Amino acid sequence: MASDSWALAVDQQEAAVKSISNLQIKEERVKSDTNGVIKTNATAEKTDEEEKEDRAAQSLLNKLIRSNLVDNTNQVEVLQRDPKSPLYSVKSFEELRLKPQLLQGVYAMGFNRPSKIQENALPMMLAEPPQNLIAQSQSGTGKTAAFVLAMLSRVEPAERYPQCLCLSPTYELALQTGKVIEQMGKFHPELKLAYAVRGNKLERGQKISEHIVIGTPGTVLDWCAKLKNCQMLLFSATFEDSVWKFAQKVVPDPNIIKLKREEETLDTIKQYYVLCSNRDEKFQALCNLYGAITIAQAMIFCHTRKTASWLAAELSREGHQVALLSGEMMVEQRAAVIERFREGKEKVLVTTNVCARGIDVEQVSVVINFDLPVDKDGNPDNETYLHRIGRTGRFGKRGLAVNMVDSKHSMNILNRIQEHFNKKIERLDTDDLDEIEKIAN
DNA sequence: AAAAAAT
């Protein structure tokens, strides 16, 4: 991979960068003859009673999601590497003086005005000479479009070698970001994109002629011997302390955009918990909620692959059509499942932390933590919590997050998450159908 | 515990 200059974008970097520095891979591939989608009974004619339940469910959902949209007065900390240089922020894409094909691509995607993070980050990313950036912005606020725009503005399509590298923590996110690159770059017909993901091997001595390489850590390391003369752009919704220190160590002389702690959560996402005493009760509570969560689309997170496949099978047995996605499946299946979910062919996706970060499916209005996110020591995983609930409430939309609590221990975890973000998570009782009716009306 | 590379 010979090149004179580089742009490197790292998305959700706490995961991607950490895995680069800690690559101990023990892969067990599990064979499966399903494509990850579990289907059951085709929907029969609905009875009056079912129609009534549907209306109650819709009403409940509206009630739960309803909240005042807060204005966008973000408390952001912006640090420039050269404090004396003036601080630019742009209010329109025209001000950036992009190549016409690129501006056309931006508008074709339906963006009219830059989002908050784009206003601040774009001038820094496009500055000459190139400057590095470490940037934080809430989930669903346009980080991907920001760094994709920066990458595309640096690409010289006439030159046939890789000029940008984009690193993602998971296969699905790499595919998703690749799609954004293709959409925004569609008026550069010569532009080529290569995926450095599991299964795509580079033959010895094989030259890469694509302009942009996007991939996951292991394969990307395999492809690249070294990176030099490289502008680095790191984006994430969260920067846990140790990651923050690490980011500053590996990115020389960066500009910085950082959120204050109290600004990390989105008030547009209403958070609840459901109190149960064991897994079976959680399952029952989930079934009670099912009508409400399938009004639009929902993602259900489990702690392990095993729980996820168990839950998907149980829901399926109850007659619900759900999709299952976890890292034990083969990549072809994973691509097919996420594609079907995007198209709305399944309304519910049961998954693991593989889908916690970055996945952007606009129709997802509910996130359910069937298991609360905990780290390897059993402590609350606040970052993952924020990423998971951030699968809803994207780009200013409202969203609902429901946490299933099944013990004193998990209640304690939830309380600690609540304290960490200083954000009230309210009790929701799904066992009491009367009460649900009351909330719904 | 999940995810991320091939050996």
PDB file of C-alpha atoms in Angstrom, chain A residues 236-343:
ATOM      1  CA  SER A 236     -17.256   8.204  18.800  1.00  0.00           C
ATOM      2  CA  ALA A 237     -20.283   8.964  20.949  1.00  0.00           C
ATOM      3  CA  THR A 238     -18.317   7.939  24.045  1.00  0.00           C
ATOM      4  CA  PHE A 239     -14.767   8.335  25.302  1.00  0.00           C
ATOM      5  CA  GLU A 240     -14.257   6.399  28.496  1.00  0.00           C
ATOM      6  CA  ASP A 241     -11.281   7.754  30.512  1.00  0.00           C
ATOM      7  CA  SER A 242      -8.662   5.162  29.571  1.00  0.00           C
ATOM      8  CA  VAL A 243      -9.730   5.333  25.912  1.00  0.00           C
ATOM      9  CA  TRP A 244      -9.543   9.105  26.033  1.00  0.00           C
ATOM     10  CA  LYS A 245      -5.943   8.934  27.264  1.00  0.00           C
ATOM     11  CA  PHE A 246      -5.101   6.304  24.674  1.00  0.00           C
ATOM     12  CA  ALA A 247      -6.629   8.363  21.870  1.00  0.00           C
ATOM     13  CA  GLN A 248      -4.558  11.367  22.824  1.00  0.00           C
ATOM     14  CA  LYS A 249      -1.444   9.215  22.899  1.00  0.00           C
ATOM     15  CA  VAL A 250      -1.875   7.687  19.447  1.00  0.00           C
ATOM     16  CA  VAL A 251      -3.130  10.788  17.623  1.00  0.00           C
ATOM     17  CA  PRO A 252      -0.369  13.373  17.281  1.00  0.00           C
ATOM     18  CA  ASP A 253      -1.248  17.003  17.761  1.00  0.00           C
ATOM     19  CA  PRO A 254      -5.045  16.733  17.370  1.00  0.00           C
ATOM     20  CA  ASN A 255      -7.899  19.174  17.304  1.00  0.00           C
ATOM     21  CA  ILE A 256     -10.430  18.045  19.873  1.00  0.00           C
ATOM     22  CA  ILE A 257     -14.210  18.149  20.103  1.00  0.00           C
ATOM     23  CA  LYS A 258     -15.431  16.736  23.388  1.00  0.00           C
ATOM     24  CA  LEU A 259     -18.794  16.549  25.113  1.00  0.00           C
ATOM     25  CA  LYS A 260     -19.389  17.359  28.735  1.00  0.00           C
ATOM     26  CA  ARG A 261     -20.601  14.327  30.673  1.00  0.00           C
ATOM     27  CA  GLU A 262     -24.109  15.707  31.130  1.00  0.00           C
ATOM     28  CA  GLU A 263     -24.381  16.232  27.380  1.00  0.00           C
ATOM     29  CA  GLU A 264     -23.606  12.639  26.449  1.00  0.00           C
ATOM     30  CA  THR A 265     -27.162  11.350  26.858  1.00  0.00           C
ATOM     31  CA  LEU A 266     -29.955  12.221  24.478  1.00  0.00           C
ATOM     32  CA  ASP A 267     -33.083  13.508  26.232  1.00  0.00           C
ATOM     33  CA  THR A 268     -35.086  12.429  23.206  1.00  0.00           C
ATOM     34  CA  ILE A 269     -34.647   8.816  24.307  1.00  0.00           C
ATOM     35  CA  LYS A 270     -37.003   7.943  27.169  1.00  0.00           C
ATOM     36  CA  GLN A 271     -35.582   5.279  29.473  1.00  0.00           C
ATOM     37  CA  TYR A 272     -37.561   2.768  31.544  1.00  0.00           C
ATOM     38  CA  TYR A 273     -36.983  -0.429  33.456  1.00  0.00           C
ATOM     39  CA  VAL A 274     -39.152  -3.461  34.057  1.00  0.00           C
ATOM     40  CA  LEU A 275     -38.772  -5.306  37.350  1.00  0.00           C
ATOM     41  CA  CYS A 276     -38.793  -9.110  37.156  1.00  0.00           C
ATOM     42  CA  SER A 277     -37.399 -11.850  39.355  1.00  0.00           C
ATOM     43  CA  ASN A 278     -35.947 -14.249  36.803  1.00  0.00           C
ATOM     44  CA  ARG A 279     -35.385 -14.869  33.134  1.00  0.00           C
ATOM     45  CA  ASP A 280     -38.782 -16.436  32.499  1.00  0.00           C
ATOM     46  CA  GLU A 281     -40.496 -13.373  33.924  1.00  0.00           C
ATOM     47  CA  LYS A 282     -38.364 -11.166  31.692  1.00  0.00           C
ATOM     48  CA  PHE A 283     -39.498 -13.234  28.749  1.00  0.00           C
ATOM     49  CA  GLN A 284     -43.140 -12.890  29.803  1.00  0.00           C
ATOM     50  CA  ALA A 285     -42.764  -9.130  30.254  1.00  0.00           C
ATOM     51  CA  LEU A 286     -41.184  -8.904  26.827  1.00  0.00           C
ATOM     52  CA  CYS A 287     -44.139 -10.753  25.314  1.00  0.00           C
ATOM     53  CA  ASN A 288     -46.480  -8.269  27.010  1.00  0.00           C
ATOM     54  CA  LEU A 289     -44.550  -5.424  25.410  1.00  0.00           C
ATOM     55  CA  TYR A 290     -44.385  -7.096  22.027  1.00  0.00           C
ATOM     56  CA  GLY A 291     -47.391  -5.378  20.498  1.00  0.00           C
ATOM     57  CA  ALA A 292     -46.038  -1.967  21.455  1.00  0.00           C
ATOM     58  CA  ILE A 293     -42.487  -2.517  20.238  1.00  0.00           C
ATOM     59  CA  THR A 294     -43.509  -3.828  16.832  1.00  0.00           C
ATOM     60  CA  ILE A 295     -45.407  -0.672  15.879  1.00  0.00           C
ATOM     61  CA  ALA A 296     -42.133   0.384  14.314  1.00  0.00           C
ATOM     62  CA  GLN A 297     -38.921  -1.643  14.649  1.00  0.00           C
ATOM     63  CA  ALA A 298     -37.074  -2.832  17.750  1.00  0.00           C
ATOM     64  CA  MET A 299     -33.646  -4.167  18.720  1.00  0.00           C
ATOM     65  CA  ILE A 300     -33.268  -6.526  21.684  1.00  0.00           C
ATOM     66  CA  PHE A 301     -29.822  -6.863  23.241  1.00  0.00           C
ATOM     67  CA  CYS A 302     -28.580  -9.935  25.102  1.00  0.00           C
ATOM     68  CA  HIS A 303     -25.338 -10.480  26.958  1.00  0.00           C
ATOM     69  CA  THR A 304     -24.297 -13.667  25.181  1.00  0.00           C
ATOM     70  CA  ARG A 305     -24.743 -15.293  21.797  1.00  0.00           C
ATOM     71  CA  LYS A 306     -26.371 -18.195  23.564  1.00  0.00           C
ATOM     72  CA  THR A 307     -29.034 -16.079  25.265  1.00  0.00           C
ATOM     73  CA  ALA A 308     -29.709 -14.279  22.000  1.00  0.00           C
ATOM     74  CA  SER A 309     -30.343 -17.488  20.075  1.00  0.00           C
ATOM     75  CA  TRP A 310     -32.422 -18.887  22.954  1.00  0.00           C
ATOM     76  CA  LEU A 311     -34.542 -15.735  23.075  1.00  0.00           C
ATOM     77  CA  ALA A 312     -35.047 -15.627  19.326  1.00  0.00           C
ATOM     78  CA  ALA A 313     -36.179 -19.250  19.352  1.00  0.00           C
ATOM     79  CA  GLU A 314     -38.574 -18.678  22.283  1.00  0.00           C
ATOM     80  CA  LEU A 315     -40.122 -15.593  20.690  1.00  0.00           C
ATOM     81  CA  SER A 316     -40.466 -17.528  17.502  1.00  0.00           C
ATOM     82  CA  ARG A 317     -42.230 -20.327  19.375  1.00  0.00           C
ATOM     83  CA  GLU A 318     -44.674 -17.758  20.716  1.00  0.00           C
ATOM     84  CA  GLY A 319     -45.542 -16.974  17.124  1.00  0.00           C
ATOM     85  CA  HIS A 320     -43.491 -13.799  16.718  1.00  0.00           C
ATOM     86  CA  GLN A 321     -41.397 -13.204  13.636  1.00  0.00           C
ATOM     87  CA  VAL A 322     -37.922 -12.162  14.727  1.00  0.00           C
ATOM     88  CA  ALA A 323     -34.433 -11.997  13.248  1.00  0.00           C
ATOM     89  CA  LEU A 324     -31.262 -13.098  15.015  1.00  0.00           C
ATOM     90  CA  LEU A 325     -27.809 -11.610  14.520  1.00  0.00           C
ATOM     91  CA  SER A 326     -24.647 -12.525  16.395  1.00  0.00           C
ATOM     92  CA  GLY A 327     -20.962 -12.935  15.697  1.00  0.00           C
ATOM     93  CA  GLU A 328     -21.158 -16.713  15.633  1.00  0.00           C
ATOM     94  CA  MET A 329     -22.984 -16.610  12.327  1.00  0.00           C
ATOM     95  CA  MET A 330     -21.174 -16.619   9.004  1.00  0.00           C
ATOM     96  CA  VAL A 331     -20.557 -13.213   7.471  1.00  0.00           C
ATOM     97  CA  GLU A 332     -22.787 -13.902   4.455  1.00  0.00           C
ATOM     98  CA  GLN A 333     -25.690 -14.615   6.794  1.00  0.00           C
ATOM     99  CA  ARG A 334     -24.936 -11.561   8.883  1.00  0.00           C
ATOM    100  CA  ALA A 335     -25.051  -9.365   5.785  1.00  0.00           C
ATOM    101  CA  ALA A 336     -28.351 -10.938   4.724  1.00  0.00           C
ATOM    102  CA  VAL A 337     -29.951 -10.526   8.167  1.00  0.00           C
ATOM    103  CA  ILE A 338     -29.021  -6.860   8.603  1.00  0.00           C
ATOM    104  CA  GLU A 339     -30.167  -6.171   5.050  1.00  0.00           C
ATOM    105  CA  ARG A 340     -33.586  -7.752   5.684  1.00  0.00           C
ATOM    106  CA  PHE A 341     -33.905  -5.829   8.950  1.00  0.00           C
ATOM    107  CA  ARG A 342     -33.076  -2.560   7.172  1.00  0.00           C
ATOM    108  CA  GLU A 343     -35.763  -3.292   4.630  1.00  0.00           C
TER     109      GLU A 343
END
